[in-house]
CSV table of C-alpha atoms in Angstrom, one decimal:
chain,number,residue,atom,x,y,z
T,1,UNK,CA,14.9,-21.4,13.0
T,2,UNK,CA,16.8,-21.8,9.7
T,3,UNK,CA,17.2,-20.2,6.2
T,4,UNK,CA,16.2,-21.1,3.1
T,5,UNK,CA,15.9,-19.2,-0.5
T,6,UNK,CA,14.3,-22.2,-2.5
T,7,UNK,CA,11.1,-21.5,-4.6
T,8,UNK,CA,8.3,-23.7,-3.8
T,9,UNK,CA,7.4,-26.6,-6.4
T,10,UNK,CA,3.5,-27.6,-6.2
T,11,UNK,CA,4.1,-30.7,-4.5
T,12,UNK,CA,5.2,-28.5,-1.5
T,13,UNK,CA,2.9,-25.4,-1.7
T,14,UNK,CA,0.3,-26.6,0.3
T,15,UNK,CA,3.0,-27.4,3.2
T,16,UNK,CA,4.3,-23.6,2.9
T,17,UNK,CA,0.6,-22.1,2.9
T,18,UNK,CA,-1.1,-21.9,5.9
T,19,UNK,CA,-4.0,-23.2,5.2
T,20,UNK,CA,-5.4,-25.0,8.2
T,21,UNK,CA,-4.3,-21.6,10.2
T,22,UNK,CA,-6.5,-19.8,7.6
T,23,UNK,CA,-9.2,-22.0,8.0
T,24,UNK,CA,-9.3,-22.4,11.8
T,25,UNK,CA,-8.0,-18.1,12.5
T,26,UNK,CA,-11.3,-17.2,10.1
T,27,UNK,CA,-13.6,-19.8,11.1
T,28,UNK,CA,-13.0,-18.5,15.4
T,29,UNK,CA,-13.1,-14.8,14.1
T,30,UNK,CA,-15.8,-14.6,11.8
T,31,UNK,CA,-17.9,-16.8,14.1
T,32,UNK,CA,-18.2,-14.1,16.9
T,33,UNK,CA,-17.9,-11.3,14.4
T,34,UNK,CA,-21.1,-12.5,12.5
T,35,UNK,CA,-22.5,-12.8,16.0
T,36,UNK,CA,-21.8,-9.0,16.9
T,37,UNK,CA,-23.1,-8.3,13.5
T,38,UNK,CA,-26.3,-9.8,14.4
T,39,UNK,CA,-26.5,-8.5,17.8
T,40,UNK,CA,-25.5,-4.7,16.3
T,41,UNK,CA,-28.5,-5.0,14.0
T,42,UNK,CA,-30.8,-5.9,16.3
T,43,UNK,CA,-31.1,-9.5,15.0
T,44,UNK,CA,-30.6,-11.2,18.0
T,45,UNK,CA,-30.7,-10.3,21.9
T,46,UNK,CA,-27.9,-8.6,23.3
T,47,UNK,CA,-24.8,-11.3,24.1
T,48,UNK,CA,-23.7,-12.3,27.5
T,49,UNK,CA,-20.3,-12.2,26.0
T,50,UNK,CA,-18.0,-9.1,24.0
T,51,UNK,CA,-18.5,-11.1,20.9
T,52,UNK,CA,-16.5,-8.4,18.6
T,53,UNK,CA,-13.7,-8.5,20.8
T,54,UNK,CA,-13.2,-12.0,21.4
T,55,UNK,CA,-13.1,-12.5,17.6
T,56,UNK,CA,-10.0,-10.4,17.4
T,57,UNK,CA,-8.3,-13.9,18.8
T,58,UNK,CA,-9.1,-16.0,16.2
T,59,UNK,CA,-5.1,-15.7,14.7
T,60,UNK,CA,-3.6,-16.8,18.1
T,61,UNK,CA,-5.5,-19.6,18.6
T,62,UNK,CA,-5.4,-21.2,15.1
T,63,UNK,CA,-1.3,-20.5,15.7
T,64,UNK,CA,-1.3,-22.3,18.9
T,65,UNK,CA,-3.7,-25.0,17.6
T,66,UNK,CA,-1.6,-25.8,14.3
T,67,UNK,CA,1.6,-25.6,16.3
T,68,UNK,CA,0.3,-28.2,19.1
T,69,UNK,CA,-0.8,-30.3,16.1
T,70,UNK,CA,2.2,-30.4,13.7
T,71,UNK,CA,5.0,-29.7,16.1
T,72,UNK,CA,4.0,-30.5,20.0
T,73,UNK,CA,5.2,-29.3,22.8
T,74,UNK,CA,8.8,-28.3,21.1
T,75,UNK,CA,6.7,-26.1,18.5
T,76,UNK,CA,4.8,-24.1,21.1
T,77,UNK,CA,7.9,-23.9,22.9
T,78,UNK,CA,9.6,-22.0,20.2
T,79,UNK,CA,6.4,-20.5,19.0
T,80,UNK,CA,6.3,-18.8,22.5
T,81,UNK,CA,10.6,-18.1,22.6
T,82,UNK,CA,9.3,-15.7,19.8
T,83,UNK,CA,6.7,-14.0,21.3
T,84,UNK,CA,8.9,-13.5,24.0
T,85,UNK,CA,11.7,-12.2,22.8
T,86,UNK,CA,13.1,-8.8,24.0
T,87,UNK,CA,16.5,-9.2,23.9
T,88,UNK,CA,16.6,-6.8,20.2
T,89,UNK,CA,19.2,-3.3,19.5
T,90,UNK,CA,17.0,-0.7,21.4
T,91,UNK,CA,16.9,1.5,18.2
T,92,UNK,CA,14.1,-1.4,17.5
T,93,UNK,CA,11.9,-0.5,20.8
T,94,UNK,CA,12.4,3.3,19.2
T,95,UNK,CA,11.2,2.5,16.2
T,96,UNK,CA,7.6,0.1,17.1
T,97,UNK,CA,6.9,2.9,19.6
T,98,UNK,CA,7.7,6.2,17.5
T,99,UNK,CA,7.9,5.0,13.9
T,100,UNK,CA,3.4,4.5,13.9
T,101,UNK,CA,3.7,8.3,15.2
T,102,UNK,CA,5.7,9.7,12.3
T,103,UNK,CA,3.3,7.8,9.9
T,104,UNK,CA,0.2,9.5,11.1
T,105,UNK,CA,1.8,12.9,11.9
T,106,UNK,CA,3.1,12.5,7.5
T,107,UNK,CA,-0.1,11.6,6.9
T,108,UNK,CA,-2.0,14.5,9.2
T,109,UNK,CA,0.8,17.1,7.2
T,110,UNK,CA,-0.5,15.6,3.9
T,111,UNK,CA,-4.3,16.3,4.4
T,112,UNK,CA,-3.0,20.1,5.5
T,113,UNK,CA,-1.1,20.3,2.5
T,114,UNK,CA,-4.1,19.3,0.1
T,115,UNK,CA,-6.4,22.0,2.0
T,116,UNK,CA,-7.1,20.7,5.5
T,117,UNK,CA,-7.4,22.3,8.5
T,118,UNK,CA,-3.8,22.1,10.9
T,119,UNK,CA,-4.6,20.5,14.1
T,120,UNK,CA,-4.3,22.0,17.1
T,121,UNK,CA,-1.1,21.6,19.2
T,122,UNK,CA,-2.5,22.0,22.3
T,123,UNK,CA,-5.1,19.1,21.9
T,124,UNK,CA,-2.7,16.9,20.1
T,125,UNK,CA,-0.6,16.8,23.8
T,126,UNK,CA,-4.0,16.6,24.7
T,127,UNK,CA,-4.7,13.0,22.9
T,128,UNK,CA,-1.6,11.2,24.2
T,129,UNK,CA,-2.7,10.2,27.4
T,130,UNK,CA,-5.8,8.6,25.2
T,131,UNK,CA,-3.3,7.3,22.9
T,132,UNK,CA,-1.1,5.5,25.9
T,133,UNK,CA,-4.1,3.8,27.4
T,134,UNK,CA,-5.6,2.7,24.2
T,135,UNK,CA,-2.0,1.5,23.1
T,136,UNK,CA,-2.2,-1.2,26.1
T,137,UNK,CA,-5.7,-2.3,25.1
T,138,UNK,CA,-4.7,-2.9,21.9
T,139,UNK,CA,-1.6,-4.6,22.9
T,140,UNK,CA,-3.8,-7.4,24.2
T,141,UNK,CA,-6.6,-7.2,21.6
T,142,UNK,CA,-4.5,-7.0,18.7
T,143,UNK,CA,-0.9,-7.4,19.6
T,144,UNK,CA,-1.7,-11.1,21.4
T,145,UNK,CA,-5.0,-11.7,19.5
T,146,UNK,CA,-3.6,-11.2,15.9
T,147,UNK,CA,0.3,-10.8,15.5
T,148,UNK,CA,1.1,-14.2,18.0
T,149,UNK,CA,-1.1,-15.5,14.6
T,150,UNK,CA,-0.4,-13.4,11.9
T,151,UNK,CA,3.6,-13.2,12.3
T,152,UNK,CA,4.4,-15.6,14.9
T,153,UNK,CA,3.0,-18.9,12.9
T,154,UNK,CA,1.9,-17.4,9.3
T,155,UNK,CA,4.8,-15.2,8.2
T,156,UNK,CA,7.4,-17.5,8.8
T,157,UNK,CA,5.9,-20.7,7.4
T,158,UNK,CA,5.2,-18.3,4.2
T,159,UNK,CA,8.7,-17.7,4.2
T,160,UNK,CA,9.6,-20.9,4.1
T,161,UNK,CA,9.1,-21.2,0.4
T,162,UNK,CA,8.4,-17.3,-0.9
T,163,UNK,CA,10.2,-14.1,-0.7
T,164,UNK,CA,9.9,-12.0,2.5
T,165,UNK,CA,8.2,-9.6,0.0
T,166,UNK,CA,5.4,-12.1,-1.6
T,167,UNK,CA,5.1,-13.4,2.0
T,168,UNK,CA,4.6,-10.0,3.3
T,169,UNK,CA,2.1,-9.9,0.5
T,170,UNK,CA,0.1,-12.8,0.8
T,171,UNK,CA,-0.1,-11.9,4.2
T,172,UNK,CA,-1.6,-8.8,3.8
T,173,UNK,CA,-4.3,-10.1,1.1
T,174,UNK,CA,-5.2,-12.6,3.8
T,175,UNK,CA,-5.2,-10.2,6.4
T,176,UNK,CA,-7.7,-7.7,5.0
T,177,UNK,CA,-10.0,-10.4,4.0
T,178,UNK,CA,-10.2,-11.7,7.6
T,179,UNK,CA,-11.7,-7.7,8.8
T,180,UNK,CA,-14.3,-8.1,6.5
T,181,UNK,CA,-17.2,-8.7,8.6
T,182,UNK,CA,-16.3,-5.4,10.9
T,183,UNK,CA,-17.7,-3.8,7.6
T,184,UNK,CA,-20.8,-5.4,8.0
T,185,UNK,CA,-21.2,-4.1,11.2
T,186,UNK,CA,-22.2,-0.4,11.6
T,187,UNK,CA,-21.3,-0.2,15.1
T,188,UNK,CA,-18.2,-0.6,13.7
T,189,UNK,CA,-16.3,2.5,12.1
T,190,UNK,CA,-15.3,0.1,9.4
T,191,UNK,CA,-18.6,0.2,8.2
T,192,UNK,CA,-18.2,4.0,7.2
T,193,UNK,CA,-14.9,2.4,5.0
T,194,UNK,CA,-15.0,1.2,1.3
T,195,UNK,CA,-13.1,-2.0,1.9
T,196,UNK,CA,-10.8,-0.9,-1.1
T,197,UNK,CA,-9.6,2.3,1.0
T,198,UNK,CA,-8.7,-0.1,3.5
T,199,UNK,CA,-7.0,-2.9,1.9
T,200,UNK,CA,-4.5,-0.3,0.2
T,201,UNK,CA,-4.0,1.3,3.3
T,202,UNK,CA,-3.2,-2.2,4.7
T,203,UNK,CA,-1.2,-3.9,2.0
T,204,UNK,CA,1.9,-1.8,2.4
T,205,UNK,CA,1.9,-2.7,6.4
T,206,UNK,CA,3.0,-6.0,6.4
T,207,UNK,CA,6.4,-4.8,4.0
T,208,UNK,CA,7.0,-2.8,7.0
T,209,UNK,CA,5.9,-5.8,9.9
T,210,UNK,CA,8.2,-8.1,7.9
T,211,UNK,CA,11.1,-5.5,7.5
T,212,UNK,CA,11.2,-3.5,10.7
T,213,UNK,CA,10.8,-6.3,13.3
T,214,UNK,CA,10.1,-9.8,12.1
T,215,UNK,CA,13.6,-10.4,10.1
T,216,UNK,CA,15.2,-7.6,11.2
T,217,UNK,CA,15.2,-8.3,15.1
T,218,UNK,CA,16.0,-12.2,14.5
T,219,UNK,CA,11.7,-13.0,15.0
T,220,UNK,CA,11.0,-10.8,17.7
T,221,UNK,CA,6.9,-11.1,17.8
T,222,UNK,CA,6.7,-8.9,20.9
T,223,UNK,CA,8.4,-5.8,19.0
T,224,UNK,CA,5.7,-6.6,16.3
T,225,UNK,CA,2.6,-6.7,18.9
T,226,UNK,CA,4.2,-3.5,20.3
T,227,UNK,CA,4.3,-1.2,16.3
T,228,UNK,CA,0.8,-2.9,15.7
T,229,UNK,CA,-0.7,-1.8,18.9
T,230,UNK,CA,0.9,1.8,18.7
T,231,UNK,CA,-0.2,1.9,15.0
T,232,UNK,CA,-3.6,1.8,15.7
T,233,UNK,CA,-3.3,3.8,18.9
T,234,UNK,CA,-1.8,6.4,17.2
T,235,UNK,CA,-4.3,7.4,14.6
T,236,UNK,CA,-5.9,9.2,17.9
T,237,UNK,CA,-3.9,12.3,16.9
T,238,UNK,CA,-6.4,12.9,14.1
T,239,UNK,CA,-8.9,13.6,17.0
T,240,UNK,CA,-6.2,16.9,17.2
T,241,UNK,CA,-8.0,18.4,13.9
T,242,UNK,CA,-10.4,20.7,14.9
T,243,UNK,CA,-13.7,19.2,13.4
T,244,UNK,CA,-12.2,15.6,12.3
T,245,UNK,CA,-15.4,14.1,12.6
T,246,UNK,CA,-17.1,16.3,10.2
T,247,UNK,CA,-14.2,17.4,7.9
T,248,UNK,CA,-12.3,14.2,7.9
T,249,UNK,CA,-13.8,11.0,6.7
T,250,UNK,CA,-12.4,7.6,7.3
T,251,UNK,CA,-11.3,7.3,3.8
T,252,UNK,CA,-9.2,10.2,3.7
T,253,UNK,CA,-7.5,9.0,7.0
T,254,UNK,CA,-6.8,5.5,5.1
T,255,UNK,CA,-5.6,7.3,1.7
T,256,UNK,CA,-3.4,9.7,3.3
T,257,UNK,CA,-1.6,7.3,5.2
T,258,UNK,CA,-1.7,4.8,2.4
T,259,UNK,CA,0.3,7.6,0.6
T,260,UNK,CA,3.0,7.7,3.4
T,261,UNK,CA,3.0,3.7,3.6
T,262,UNK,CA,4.0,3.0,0.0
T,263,UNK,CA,6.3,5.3,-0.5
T,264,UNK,CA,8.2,4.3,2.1
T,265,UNK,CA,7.5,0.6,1.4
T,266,UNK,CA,8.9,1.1,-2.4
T,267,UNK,CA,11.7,3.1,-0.5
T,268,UNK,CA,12.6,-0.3,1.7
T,269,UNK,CA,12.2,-2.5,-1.1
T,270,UNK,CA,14.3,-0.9,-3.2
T,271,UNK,CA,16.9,-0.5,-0.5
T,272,UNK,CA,17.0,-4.1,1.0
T,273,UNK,CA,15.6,-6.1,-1.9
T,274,UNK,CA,12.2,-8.7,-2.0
T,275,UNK,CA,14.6,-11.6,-0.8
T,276,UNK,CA,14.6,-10.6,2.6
T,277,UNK,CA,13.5,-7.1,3.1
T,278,UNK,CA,15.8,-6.6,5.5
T,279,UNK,CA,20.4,-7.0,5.7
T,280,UNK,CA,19.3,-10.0,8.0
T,281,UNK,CA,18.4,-13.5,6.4
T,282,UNK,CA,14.7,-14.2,6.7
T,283,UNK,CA,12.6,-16.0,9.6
T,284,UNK,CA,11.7,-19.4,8.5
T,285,UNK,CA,9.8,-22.5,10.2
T,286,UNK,CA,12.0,-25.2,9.4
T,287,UNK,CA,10.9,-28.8,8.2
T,288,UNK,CA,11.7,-30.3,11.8
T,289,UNK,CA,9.5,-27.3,13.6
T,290,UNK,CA,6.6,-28.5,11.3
T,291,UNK,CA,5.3,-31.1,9.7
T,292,UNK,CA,6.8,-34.4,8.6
């Protein structure tokens, strides 16, 4: 790993973007996603494989593909050392596991505060035995499926060249544009989500990724597959509302907690600057790691 602040000139953009990972994480995803939108419309017969979950590994597979190809052995060695890194301040293991709770329980206080119904204590205790189980399911679907892709490979070759913030960005642009076949699919609750409600609930989440674990715990991709995994878990505790179904669309859940995302993004920003987004210098792949 090494440091670098340099802007990148055009003759080397095309090294720091990602590209081939773009082309080879959307091409595996969208593949089976398309698939599952077929098979959820009643296009085609039902699949002998879970099509809609095995596209959730398209970002893993592009990393370890581009990593065998530009850096060999060494580069999957080191693309795996971050993956499996644990050795990070505790506080961090507080923070990927509790942090995703005190976004949704903000965003739950700011739906009662603009006239929503309080949930109920008593099932909120209720949901986190739901919320534990479906954290480990989603450690494997999205925490090794995506983030091995997503920040393991994509954010530090980004960073190689841009600002932990404009990485961050870029990121998250590319990101949202990969979900959009879920919202094709109406088995899918995407498909009851303007894609616009999701993509500025997303965009701020990558700041946080890039701030919170990737630079701040020297790379760690396993905190990051943990806060990822919880994040998603956690939105459970909406069930907690008595009637959520009916008096809570998916678009307020994404716009409340959008609200509580950017300020708090602005809020680190501001704090520990676009350089870095963190008191740490950022995560970069260096030259030697990939290509010649």
């Amino acid at each position: 790993m090494a440091t670098t602040t340099a802007r990148p000139s055009r003759a080397t953009t095309t090294r720091i973007l990602p590209l081939k990972f773009v082309l080879v994480a959307f091409a595996f995803t969208w593949t089976f996603w398309s698939l599952a939108i077929l098979e959820a419309r009643g296009l085609i017969s039902s699949l002998p494989v879970p099509a809609l979950f095995l596209g959730a590994f398209g970002p893993i597979v592009a990393a370890v593909t581009v990593t065998a190809q530009e850096g060999g052995r060494a580069g999957l060695r080191q693309l795996l050392g971050r993956v499996v890194r644990w050795r990070v301040a505790p506080i961090w293991y507080a923070v990927a596991i509790l942090g995703p709770f005190a976004l949704t329980l903000g965003a739950i206080a700011l739906h009662v505060v603009f006239g929503g119904r309080a949930p109920d204590p008593s099932m909120m205790i209720g949901t986190l035995p739901t919320v534990f189980v479906l954290s480990l399911y989603m450690l494997v679907q999205v925490g090794i499926g995506e983030e091995i892709g997503w920040r393991g490979y994509a954010l530090p070759k980004l960073q190689t060249g841009y600002s932990a913030l404009v990485s961050s960005l870029i990121l998250g642009v590319l990101w949202a544009l990969w979900h959009l076949p879920l919202f094709l699919n109406p088995a899918t609750s995407y498909s009851n989500t303007p894609f616009w409600a999701y993509l500025v609930f997303l965009l701020p989440l990558p700041i946080f990724y890039t701030w919170i674990i990737t630079n701040s715990t020297g790379g760690s991709v396993l905190l990051v597959m943990i806060l990822h995994a919880v994040t998603n878990a956690s939105t459970g505790l909406w069930r907690a509302i008595p009637e959520a179904s009916t008096t809570v669309s998916n678009t307020n859940v994404y716009l409340f907690q959008s609200a509580v995302l950017w300020v708090a993004a602005v809020a680190v920003v501001l704090v520990y600057g676009a350089p870095n987004l963190s008191r740490h210098p950022k995560q970069v792949l260096a030259d030697a790691e990939g290509e010649s």
